[in-house]
Amino acid sequence: MSGPKARSRKAKDAAFGGPEVNLNLWVRGLAPSATVAINERSDQLRAEGRRVFKLGLGQSLFLVPEPVVQALRDHAAEKDYLLVRGVRPLREAIADYLRWEFGVDRSADRVLLGPGSKELMFLLQLVYYGDLVIPSPAWVSYAPQAEIIGRRVRLVQTRAEEGWRLTAERLDALCRIDPSQPRVVILTYPSNPTGLTYTADALAELAEVARRYRVILLSDEIYGELHHLGGHVSVAPFYPEGTIVSGGLSKWCGAGGWRLGFFVYPDGLGWLLDAMAVVASETFTSTSAPIQYAAVRAFQGGPEIAAYLTAARRLLRALGGLSAARLCAAGLAVADPEGAFYLFPDFSPHQRALAARGLADSRALCERLLEDTKVAVLPSADFGRPEKELTARLAYVDFDGAAALAALAGLPAGAEPDEPLLRAACGGVLTAIDRIGDWLAG
Ligand SMILES: Cc1ncc(COP(=O)(O)O)c(C=O)c1O
């Protein structure tokens, strides 16, 4: 529209000015999720025709296993709203799966489904009145969720020498200050952002502290199936009465966009499950029906799904190990990963040279790295590390997942993929790491 009519409409709009900016205090000033933001920035650079190495967003690149996709096709016509907690066959499949895979003995009545475990974490913080305790570094969304709701966040520091793991001593020191304070403690293992995990002994020690202070332990095991040796151990059997197990389809099944996650509660936390289900009934109502039915197939497992997972682990183990070795050769400090698809390199051995380039914190470091090398990684400040620390999270997932698994398929069982094979299958990741090395040397 143009001409006098348009002019008078504009004048009217200006006179009324539209609704005023009135944001909830807890939301004011919040930035978009760091991982989503880096993904959008990388996509924008790609749209401008640049080659960007996307080691920012932690997304599985493997295709959803074919039997699970077939189950989704078979149920595409499911259209009804379902039970808030999730359909019975899926809750049963998840309860059975957790029992046989990880020795977590819970009934189907104690399962709550949601559109992603992230949404359930938000509901938990909304419904439960207590502090949020997380190690630093921790996944990017826990603390912002608490802040949106107005909960207090307590960060527990960890150390590189201890594999960035929460220790029983440090958790105890925090809880001892105010022993009766209600708390949710989140443990994530294998870890996003470090790719490291806990031993059974360490979990048992943490469980003892959790029990002493009667905290709710949210055990975020979304990467459990991607333990590189298939050796994931859950903390739930060590503290059965207080542990909620969180998981879903997003990482091991390559189905982040399907949006299906679960929480599994102990009997004694039925009141929390009930309260979360009430809020769920007033918000998302139920998780997508076709996805729930397809997920039954995923959690039923079987030889095809087991083979898919074995192949994914073999690739991630080899690629993660080689990536860590290349970064170490470039003078960074980084641990060999044990699970998931993350590394948490420390650039501080290059601190002086970086300072000479005007780079004294993780945000500036990652910005410049993207500018100069087109490699996108996330600053550790987004994971709760001190601003001045020169660490970052690198997700080694810039490759074609289906092609990479096909390339490995010819290898004899038990043989590790070597560097030429990995370069052929996952060249983007290794080129990106070479670029980081060249940039540091240059
Ligand atoms: C540690 C961790 N927990 C939870 C989630 C959320 O997963 P979803 O909401 O897809 O189940 C993610 C996703 O990136 C994650 O990395």
CSV table of C-alpha atoms and ligand atoms in Angstrom, one decimal:
chain,number,residue,atom,x,y,z
A,1,MET,CA,0.0,0.0,0.0
A,2,SER,CA,1.3,3.5,-0.8
A,3,GLY,CA,-0.1,7.0,-1.2
A,4,PRO,CA,-2.4,9.0,1.2
A,5,LYS,CA,-4.1,5.9,2.7
A,6,ALA,CA,-0.8,4.4,3.8
A,7,ARG,CA,0.3,7.7,5.2
A,8,SER,CA,-2.8,8.1,7.3
A,9,ARG,CA,-2.4,4.5,8.6
A,10,LYS,CA,1.2,5.3,9.6
A,11,ALA,CA,0.1,8.4,11.4
A,12,LYS,CA,-2.5,6.5,13.3
A,13,ASP,CA,0.1,3.8,14.4
A,14,ALA,CA,2.4,6.5,15.5
A,15,ALA,CA,-0.3,8.2,17.5
A,16,PHE,CA,-1.1,5.0,19.4
A,17,GLY,CA,2.5,3.8,19.4
A,18,GLY,CA,1.6,0.2,19.8
A,19,PRO,CA,1.9,-1.8,23.0
A,20,GLU,CA,4.6,-0.7,25.3
A,21,VAL,CA,7.6,-2.9,26.1
A,22,ASN,CA,6.6,-4.8,29.2
A,23,LEU,CA,8.7,-7.8,29.7
A,24,ASN,CA,8.6,-10.1,32.8
A,25,LEU,CA,11.5,-9.0,35.0
A,26,TRP,CA,13.1,-12.5,35.0
A,27,VAL,CA,13.2,-12.5,31.2
A,28,ARG,CA,14.6,-9.0,30.6
A,29,GLY,CA,18.1,-9.0,29.3
A,30,LEU,CA,18.2,-12.8,28.7
A,31,ALA,CA,20.2,-13.7,25.5
A,32,PRO,CA,19.0,-16.5,23.3
A,33,SER,CA,20.4,-20.0,24.1
A,34,ALA,CA,24.1,-19.9,23.3
A,35,THR,CA,24.0,-23.0,21.2
A,36,VAL,CA,21.1,-21.9,19.2
A,37,ALA,CA,22.7,-18.5,18.7
A,38,ILE,CA,26.0,-19.9,17.4
A,39,ASN,CA,24.1,-22.2,15.0
A,40,GLU,CA,22.2,-19.3,13.6
A,41,ARG,CA,25.4,-17.2,13.2
A,42,SER,CA,27.2,-20.1,11.4
A,43,ASP,CA,24.2,-20.6,9.1
A,44,GLN,CA,24.2,-16.9,8.3
A,45,LEU,CA,27.9,-17.1,7.3
A,46,ARG,CA,27.1,-20.2,5.2
A,47,ALA,CA,24.3,-18.4,3.5
A,48,GLU,CA,26.8,-15.7,2.6
A,49,GLY,CA,28.7,-18.5,0.7
A,50,ARG,CA,31.5,-19.0,3.3
A,51,ARG,CA,32.6,-22.5,4.4
A,52,VAL,CA,31.9,-22.6,8.1
A,53,PHE,CA,33.0,-25.5,10.3
A,54,LYS,CA,30.1,-26.0,12.7
A,55,LEU,CA,31.6,-27.3,15.9
A,56,GLY,CA,29.2,-25.1,17.9
A,57,LEU,CA,25.8,-26.8,18.1
A,58,GLY,CA,25.8,-30.2,19.8
A,59,GLN,CA,23.5,-32.2,17.5
A,60,SER,CA,23.8,-35.9,16.6
A,61,LEU,CA,24.5,-36.3,12.9
A,62,PHE,CA,23.5,-39.9,12.7
A,63,LEU,CA,20.2,-40.7,10.9
A,64,VAL,CA,17.4,-42.0,13.0
A,65,PRO,CA,17.6,-45.9,12.8
A,66,GLU,CA,15.4,-47.2,10.0
A,67,PRO,CA,13.1,-49.4,12.2
A,68,VAL,CA,12.3,-46.3,14.2
A,69,VAL,CA,11.6,-44.2,11.1
A,70,GLN,CA,9.4,-47.0,9.8
A,71,ALA,CA,7.5,-47.0,13.1
A,72,LEU,CA,6.9,-43.3,12.6
A,73,ARG,CA,5.6,-43.9,9.1
A,74,ASP,CA,3.3,-46.5,10.5
A,75,HIS,CA,1.9,-44.1,13.0
A,76,ALA,CA,1.7,-41.0,11.0
A,77,ALA,CA,-2.1,-41.0,11.1
A,78,GLU,CA,-2.2,-41.0,15.0
A,79,LYS,CA,-3.8,-37.6,15.6
A,80,ASP,CA,-5.4,-37.6,19.1
A,81,TYR,CA,-4.2,-35.9,22.2
A,82,LEU,CA,-2.7,-38.5,24.4
A,83,LEU,CA,-2.4,-39.0,28.1
A,84,VAL,CA,-0.4,-36.1,29.7
A,85,ARG,CA,2.2,-38.6,31.1
A,86,GLY,CA,2.6,-40.4,27.8
A,87,VAL,CA,1.0,-43.5,26.3
A,88,ARG,CA,1.3,-46.7,28.4
A,89,PRO,CA,3.2,-48.8,25.9
A,90,LEU,CA,6.0,-46.1,25.7
A,91,ARG,CA,6.2,-45.7,29.4
A,92,GLU,CA,6.5,-49.5,29.7
A,93,ALA,CA,9.1,-49.6,27.0
A,94,ILE,CA,11.2,-47.0,28.8
A,95,ALA,CA,10.9,-48.6,32.2
A,96,ASP,CA,11.9,-52.0,30.7
A,97,TYR,CA,14.8,-50.3,28.8
A,98,LEU,CA,16.2,-48.6,31.8
A,99,ARG,CA,16.0,-51.8,33.8
A,100,TRP,CA,17.9,-54.0,31.3
A,101,GLU,CA,20.3,-51.3,30.1
A,102,PHE,CA,21.3,-49.5,33.3
A,103,GLY,CA,19.8,-51.5,36.2
A,104,VAL,CA,17.4,-48.7,37.0
A,105,ASP,CA,14.3,-50.4,38.5
A,106,ARG,CA,11.3,-48.2,38.1
A,107,SER,CA,7.7,-48.9,37.1
A,108,ALA,CA,6.0,-47.5,34.1
A,109,ASP,CA,3.8,-45.4,36.4
A,110,ARG,CA,6.8,-43.4,37.4
A,111,VAL,CA,7.6,-42.2,33.8
A,112,LEU,CA,6.7,-38.8,32.5
A,113,LEU,CA,7.1,-38.0,28.8
A,114,GLY,CA,7.6,-34.5,27.5
A,115,PRO,CA,8.5,-32.7,24.2
A,116,GLY,CA,12.2,-32.9,24.9
A,117,SER,CA,13.9,-33.4,28.3
A,118,LYS,CA,14.7,-29.7,28.3
A,119,GLU,CA,11.0,-28.9,28.7
A,120,LEU,CA,10.8,-31.3,31.6
A,121,MET,CA,13.8,-29.7,33.3
A,122,PHE,CA,12.0,-26.4,33.0
A,123,LEU,CA,8.9,-27.8,34.6
A,124,LEU,CA,10.9,-29.4,37.4
A,125,GLN,CA,12.5,-26.0,38.3
A,126,LEU,CA,9.1,-24.3,38.1
A,127,VAL,CA,7.3,-26.9,40.3
A,128,TYR,CA,10.0,-27.6,42.9
A,129,TYR,CA,10.9,-24.8,45.2
A,130,GLY,CA,14.6,-25.0,45.9
A,131,ASP,CA,18.0,-23.9,44.7
A,132,LEU,CA,19.6,-25.3,41.6
A,133,VAL,CA,23.1,-26.7,42.1
A,134,ILE,CA,25.2,-27.4,39.1
A,135,PRO,CA,28.9,-28.0,38.5
A,136,SER,CA,30.8,-25.5,36.5
A,137,PRO,CA,31.1,-26.1,33.6
A,138,ALA,CA,27.5,-27.3,33.0
A,139,TRP,CA,25.2,-27.5,30.0
A,140,VAL,CA,24.1,-24.0,28.8
A,141,SER,CA,20.4,-24.2,29.6
A,142,TYR,CA,20.2,-25.3,33.2
A,143,ALA,CA,21.1,-21.9,34.7
A,144,PRO,CA,19.0,-19.7,32.3
A,145,GLN,CA,16.0,-21.9,33.0
A,146,ALA,CA,16.4,-21.3,36.8
A,147,GLU,CA,16.9,-17.6,36.2
A,148,ILE,CA,13.7,-17.3,34.1
A,149,ILE,CA,11.8,-18.9,37.0
A,150,GLY,CA,13.6,-16.9,39.6
A,151,ARG,CA,15.4,-19.8,41.3
A,152,ARG,CA,18.8,-19.3,42.9
A,153,VAL,CA,21.7,-20.9,41.1
A,154,ARG,CA,24.6,-22.3,43.0
A,155,LEU,CA,27.7,-23.2,40.9
A,156,VAL,CA,30.1,-25.7,42.3
A,157,GLN,CA,33.6,-25.2,40.8
A,158,THR,CA,35.5,-28.1,39.3
A,159,ARG,CA,39.0,-28.4,38.2
A,160,ALA,CA,40.6,-29.5,34.9
A,161,GLU,CA,42.9,-31.9,36.8
A,162,GLU,CA,39.8,-33.6,38.2
A,163,GLY,CA,38.3,-33.9,34.7
A,164,TRP,CA,35.9,-31.0,35.4
A,165,ARG,CA,33.9,-33.4,37.6
A,166,LEU,CA,31.8,-32.5,40.6
A,167,THR,CA,33.4,-34.2,43.6
A,168,ALA,CA,31.7,-35.4,46.8
A,169,GLU,CA,33.8,-33.1,48.9
A,170,ARG,CA,32.8,-30.0,47.0
A,171,LEU,CA,29.1,-30.9,47.0
A,172,ASP,CA,29.3,-31.6,50.7
A,173,ALA,CA,31.0,-28.3,51.3
A,174,LEU,CA,28.2,-26.4,49.6
A,175,CYS,CA,25.3,-28.4,51.2
A,176,ARG,CA,26.9,-28.1,54.7
A,177,ILE,CA,26.5,-24.3,54.7
A,178,ASP,CA,22.7,-24.7,55.0
A,179,PRO,CA,21.9,-28.4,55.4
A,180,SER,CA,18.2,-28.2,55.2
A,181,GLN,CA,17.9,-26.0,52.2
A,182,PRO,CA,15.9,-27.7,49.4
A,183,ARG,CA,18.0,-28.4,46.4
A,184,VAL,CA,18.0,-29.9,42.9
A,185,VAL,CA,21.5,-31.1,42.0
A,186,ILE,CA,22.1,-31.8,38.3
A,187,LEU,CA,24.7,-34.3,37.2
A,188,THR,CA,25.3,-34.7,33.5
A,189,TYR,CA,27.3,-37.7,32.3
A,190,PRO,CA,28.8,-38.3,29.8
A,191,SER,CA,29.1,-34.6,30.1
A,192,ASN,CA,28.1,-31.8,27.8
A,193,PRO,CA,30.4,-29.8,27.6
A,194,THR,CA,33.5,-32.0,28.5
A,195,GLY,CA,32.9,-35.4,27.0
A,196,LEU,CA,34.0,-37.0,30.3
A,197,THR,CA,32.0,-39.1,32.7
A,198,TYR,CA,32.0,-40.5,36.2
A,199,THR,CA,33.2,-43.9,37.5
A,200,ALA,CA,30.8,-46.0,39.5
A,201,ASP,CA,32.9,-45.2,42.7
A,202,ALA,CA,32.6,-41.5,42.1
A,203,LEU,CA,28.9,-41.8,41.6
A,204,ALA,CA,28.5,-43.8,44.8
A,205,GLU,CA,30.4,-41.0,46.7
A,206,LEU,CA,28.2,-38.3,45.3
A,207,ALA,CA,25.1,-40.4,46.0
A,208,GLU,CA,26.1,-40.6,49.7
A,209,VAL,CA,26.3,-36.8,49.9
A,210,ALA,CA,23.0,-36.4,48.1
A,211,ARG,CA,21.4,-38.8,50.5
A,212,ARG,CA,22.9,-37.0,53.6
A,213,TYR,CA,21.3,-33.7,52.5
A,214,ARG,CA,18.2,-35.2,51.0
A,215,VAL,CA,18.7,-33.4,47.7
A,216,ILE,CA,16.8,-34.2,44.5
A,217,LEU,CA,19.4,-35.5,42.2
A,218,LEU,CA,18.5,-35.0,38.5
A,219,SER,CA,20.6,-37.4,36.6
A,220,ASP,CA,20.8,-36.1,33.1
A,221,GLU,CA,21.8,-39.3,31.2
A,222,ILE,CA,20.8,-38.1,27.7
A,223,TYR,CA,24.3,-39.1,26.4
A,224,GLY,CA,24.4,-42.4,28.4
A,225,GLU,CA,24.1,-44.5,25.3
A,226,LEU,CA,26.9,-42.6,23.7
A,227,HIS,CA,29.5,-43.7,26.3
A,228,HIS,CA,32.3,-44.5,23.9
A,229,LEU,CA,32.8,-48.0,25.3
A,230,GLY,CA,29.1,-48.7,25.9
A,231,GLY,CA,29.9,-48.7,29.7
A,232,HIS,CA,27.5,-46.1,31.0
A,233,VAL,CA,26.7,-46.5,34.7
A,234,SER,CA,23.7,-44.7,36.2
A,235,VAL,CA,23.8,-43.0,39.7
A,236,ALA,CA,20.1,-44.1,40.3
A,237,PRO,CA,20.9,-47.5,41.9
A,238,PHE,CA,23.2,-45.7,44.4
A,239,TYR,CA,20.5,-43.2,45.5
A,240,PRO,CA,17.3,-44.7,44.3
A,241,GLU,CA,15.0,-42.7,46.7
A,242,GLY,CA,16.2,-39.3,45.5
A,243,THR,CA,17.3,-39.7,41.8
A,244,ILE,CA,15.3,-38.7,38.8
A,245,VAL,CA,16.7,-40.1,35.6
A,246,SER,CA,16.4,-37.9,32.5
A,247,GLY,CA,16.8,-39.1,29.0
A,248,GLY,CA,15.3,-39.2,25.5
A,249,LEU,CA,15.7,-39.8,21.8
A,250,SER,CA,17.7,-36.7,20.9
A,251,LYS,CA,21.3,-37.8,21.1
A,252,TRP,CA,21.6,-41.6,20.8
A,253,CYS,CA,18.8,-41.9,18.3
A,254,GLY,CA,19.7,-38.8,16.3
A,255,ALA,CA,16.2,-37.4,16.8
A,256,GLY,CA,16.6,-34.1,18.5
A,257,GLY,CA,14.0,-32.5,16.2
A,258,TRP,CA,11.5,-35.2,17.1
A,259,ARG,CA,11.3,-33.6,20.6
A,260,LEU,CA,10.8,-36.5,22.9
A,261,GLY,CA,12.3,-36.7,26.4
A,262,PHE,CA,11.5,-38.5,29.7
A,263,PHE,CA,11.9,-38.3,33.4
A,264,VAL,CA,11.7,-41.4,35.5
A,265,TYR,CA,11.0,-40.9,39.2
A,266,PRO,CA,11.4,-43.0,42.4
A,267,ASP,CA,8.2,-43.9,44.2
A,268,GLY,CA,8.8,-41.4,47.0
A,269,LEU,CA,8.8,-38.5,44.4
A,270,GLY,CA,5.4,-39.3,43.1
A,271,TRP,CA,4.2,-36.0,44.4
A,272,LEU,CA,6.7,-34.2,42.2
A,273,LEU,CA,5.7,-36.2,39.1
A,274,ASP,CA,2.0,-35.5,39.9
A,275,ALA,CA,2.7,-31.7,40.2
A,276,MET,CA,4.7,-31.6,37.0
A,277,ALA,CA,2.0,-33.6,35.2
A,278,VAL,CA,-0.6,-31.0,36.3
A,279,VAL,CA,1.6,-28.1,34.9
A,280,ALA,CA,2.2,-30.2,31.7
A,281,SER,CA,-1.6,-30.6,31.3
A,282,GLU,CA,-1.9,-26.8,31.4
A,283,THR,CA,0.9,-26.1,29.0
A,284,PHE,CA,2.0,-28.7,26.3
A,285,THR,CA,-0.9,-31.1,27.0
A,286,SER,CA,0.9,-34.2,25.6
A,287,THR,CA,3.9,-35.1,23.5
A,288,SER,CA,3.3,-35.6,19.7
A,289,ALA,CA,1.3,-38.8,19.2
A,290,PRO,CA,3.2,-40.3,16.1
A,291,ILE,CA,6.5,-39.6,17.9
A,292,GLN,CA,5.4,-41.4,21.0
A,293,TYR,CA,4.4,-44.5,19.1
A,294,ALA,CA,7.6,-44.4,17.1
A,295,ALA,CA,9.7,-44.1,20.3
A,296,VAL,CA,8.2,-47.4,21.6
A,297,ARG,CA,10.2,-49.0,18.8
A,298,ALA,CA,13.4,-47.1,19.7
A,299,PHE,CA,13.3,-48.2,23.3
A,300,GLN,CA,12.4,-51.8,22.4
A,301,GLY,CA,15.9,-52.1,20.9
A,302,GLY,CA,17.0,-55.2,19.1
A,303,PRO,CA,19.9,-56.2,16.9
A,304,GLU,CA,19.6,-53.4,14.3
A,305,ILE,CA,19.5,-50.7,16.9
A,306,ALA,CA,22.3,-52.3,18.8
A,307,ALA,CA,24.5,-52.4,15.7
A,308,TYR,CA,23.7,-48.8,14.9
A,309,LEU,CA,24.8,-47.8,18.4
A,310,THR,CA,28.0,-49.9,18.3
A,311,ALA,CA,28.9,-48.2,15.0
A,312,ALA,CA,28.1,-44.7,16.3
A,313,ARG,CA,30.3,-45.3,19.4
A,314,ARG,CA,33.1,-46.6,17.4
A,315,LEU,CA,33.2,-43.6,15.2
A,316,LEU,CA,32.8,-41.1,18.0
A,317,ARG,CA,35.5,-42.8,20.1
A,318,ALA,CA,38.0,-42.7,17.2
A,319,LEU,CA,37.2,-39.3,16.0
A,320,GLY,CA,37.1,-37.8,19.5
A,321,GLY,CA,40.4,-39.5,20.4
A,322,LEU,CA,42.1,-38.2,17.2
A,323,SER,CA,40.6,-34.7,17.6
A,324,ALA,CA,41.9,-34.5,21.2
A,325,ALA,CA,45.4,-35.7,20.1
A,326,ARG,CA,45.5,-33.1,17.3
A,327,LEU,CA,44.5,-30.4,19.7
A,328,CYS,CA,47.2,-31.5,22.2
A,329,ALA,CA,49.8,-31.5,19.4
A,330,ALA,CA,48.7,-27.9,18.8
A,331,GLY,CA,49.7,-27.1,22.4
A,332,LEU,CA,46.2,-27.1,24.0
A,333,ALA,CA,45.3,-29.0,27.2
A,334,VAL,CA,42.4,-31.4,26.6
A,335,ALA,CA,41.4,-34.7,28.0
A,336,ASP,CA,40.6,-37.8,25.9
A,337,PRO,CA,36.8,-38.0,25.6
A,338,GLU,CA,34.9,-40.8,27.2
A,339,GLY,CA,31.4,-40.2,25.7
A,340,ALA,CA,29.1,-37.9,23.7
A,341,PHE,CA,30.8,-35.7,21.1
A,342,TYR,CA,32.4,-32.9,23.0
A,343,LEU,CA,35.9,-31.7,23.9
A,344,PHE,CA,36.6,-28.9,26.3
A,345,PRO,CA,40.1,-27.6,25.3
A,346,ASP,CA,42.0,-25.2,27.4
A,347,PHE,CA,43.9,-22.5,25.3
A,348,SER,CA,45.8,-21.1,28.3
A,349,PRO,CA,49.1,-22.7,27.3
A,350,HIS,CA,48.9,-20.0,24.5
A,351,GLN,CA,47.8,-17.3,26.9
A,352,ARG,CA,50.6,-14.9,26.2
A,353,ALA,CA,50.4,-15.1,22.4
A,354,LEU,CA,46.6,-14.8,22.6
A,355,ALA,CA,46.9,-11.7,24.9
A,356,ALA,CA,49.2,-10.2,22.4
A,357,ARG,CA,46.4,-10.5,19.9
A,358,GLY,CA,44.1,-8.8,22.3
A,359,LEU,CA,42.3,-12.1,23.3
A,360,ALA,CA,41.9,-12.4,27.0
A,361,ASP,CA,38.7,-14.2,27.5
A,362,SER,CA,36.7,-17.1,26.1
A,363,ARG,CA,34.1,-15.0,24.3
A,364,ALA,CA,36.7,-12.9,22.5
A,365,LEU,CA,38.7,-16.0,21.7
A,366,CYS,CA,35.7,-17.8,20.1
A,367,GLU,CA,34.6,-14.7,18.2
A,368,ARG,CA,38.1,-14.2,16.7
A,369,LEU,CA,38.4,-17.9,15.9
A,370,LEU,CA,35.2,-17.8,13.9
A,371,GLU,CA,36.3,-14.6,12.2
A,372,ASP,CA,39.8,-15.8,11.3
A,373,THR,CA,39.3,-19.6,10.7
A,374,LYS,CA,35.5,-20.0,10.2
A,375,VAL,CA,35.5,-22.6,12.9
A,376,ALA,CA,32.6,-22.1,15.3
A,377,VAL,CA,33.0,-23.3,18.9
A,378,LEU,CA,31.3,-22.1,22.1
A,379,PRO,CA,33.0,-20.0,24.8
A,380,SER,CA,33.2,-21.7,28.2
A,381,ALA,CA,31.6,-18.6,29.8
A,382,ASP,CA,28.3,-19.9,28.4
A,383,PHE,CA,28.8,-23.0,30.5
A,384,GLY,CA,29.4,-21.1,33.7
A,385,ARG,CA,33.2,-20.8,33.6
A,386,PRO,CA,34.9,-17.5,34.7
A,387,GLU,CA,34.9,-15.0,31.8
A,388,LYS,CA,38.7,-14.8,31.7
A,389,GLU,CA,39.2,-18.5,31.4
A,390,LEU,CA,40.5,-19.5,28.0
A,391,THR,CA,38.4,-22.7,27.6
A,392,ALA,CA,35.8,-23.5,25.0
A,393,ARG,CA,33.5,-26.3,24.0
A,394,LEU,CA,34.1,-28.0,20.7
A,395,ALA,CA,31.4,-30.4,19.3
A,396,TYR,CA,33.1,-32.8,16.8
A,397,VAL,CA,30.0,-33.2,14.7
A,398,ASP,CA,30.6,-31.5,11.4
A,399,PHE,CA,30.2,-34.5,9.0
A,400,ASP,CA,27.7,-36.5,7.1
A,401,GLY,CA,26.6,-39.1,9.7
A,402,ALA,CA,25.2,-41.6,7.3
A,403,ALA,CA,28.2,-41.5,5.0
A,404,ALA,CA,30.6,-41.7,7.9
A,405,LEU,CA,28.9,-44.9,9.3
A,406,ALA,CA,28.8,-46.4,5.8
A,407,ALA,CA,32.6,-45.7,5.4
A,408,LEU,CA,33.2,-47.6,8.7
A,409,ALA,CA,30.9,-50.5,7.8
A,410,GLY,CA,33.7,-52.4,5.9
A,411,LEU,CA,36.0,-52.5,8.9
A,412,PRO,CA,36.4,-55.8,10.7
A,413,ALA,CA,34.7,-55.9,14.2
A,414,GLY,CA,37.0,-54.6,16.8
A,415,ALA,CA,39.3,-52.7,14.3
A,416,GLU,CA,39.7,-49.0,15.1
A,417,PRO,CA,39.3,-46.6,12.2
A,418,ASP,CA,42.6,-45.0,11.3
A,419,GLU,CA,43.4,-41.4,10.5
A,420,PRO,CA,43.1,-41.7,6.6
A,421,LEU,CA,39.7,-43.3,7.1
A,422,LEU,CA,38.6,-40.7,9.6
A,423,ARG,CA,39.8,-37.9,7.3
A,424,ALA,CA,37.8,-39.4,4.4
A,425,ALA,CA,34.7,-39.9,6.6
A,426,CYS,CA,34.8,-36.8,8.9
A,427,GLY,CA,37.2,-34.5,7.1
A,428,GLY,CA,35.4,-31.3,8.2
A,429,VAL,CA,36.1,-31.9,11.9
A,430,LEU,CA,39.7,-32.7,11.3
A,431,THR,CA,40.3,-29.8,8.9
A,432,ALA,CA,38.7,-27.5,11.4
A,433,ILE,CA,41.1,-28.7,14.1
A,434,ASP,CA,44.0,-28.3,11.8
A,435,ARG,CA,42.9,-24.7,11.2
A,436,ILE,CA,42.8,-24.0,14.9
A,437,GLY,CA,46.4,-25.4,15.1
A,438,ASP,CA,47.6,-23.3,12.2
A,439,TRP,CA,45.9,-20.2,13.7
A,440,LEU,CA,47.6,-20.7,17.0
A,441,ALA,CA,51.0,-21.2,15.3
A,442,GLY,CA,50.5,-18.3,12.9
B,1,LIG,C1,23.2,-32.2,28.6
B,1,LIG,C2,21.9,-32.0,27.9
B,1,LIG,N1,20.8,-32.2,28.5
B,1,LIG,C3,19.6,-32.1,27.9
B,1,LIG,C4,19.5,-31.7,26.6
B,1,LIG,C5,18.1,-31.5,26.0
B,1,LIG,O1,17.7,-32.5,25.2
B,1,LIG,P1,16.3,-32.7,24.6
B,1,LIG,O2,15.4,-31.5,25.1
B,1,LIG,O3,16.4,-32.7,23.2
B,1,LIG,O4,15.8,-34.0,25.2
B,1,LIG,C6,20.6,-31.5,25.9
B,1,LIG,C7,20.5,-31.0,24.5
B,1,LIG,O5,21.5,-30.4,23.9
B,1,LIG,C8,21.9,-31.6,26.5
B,1,LIG,O6,23.0,-31.4,25.9
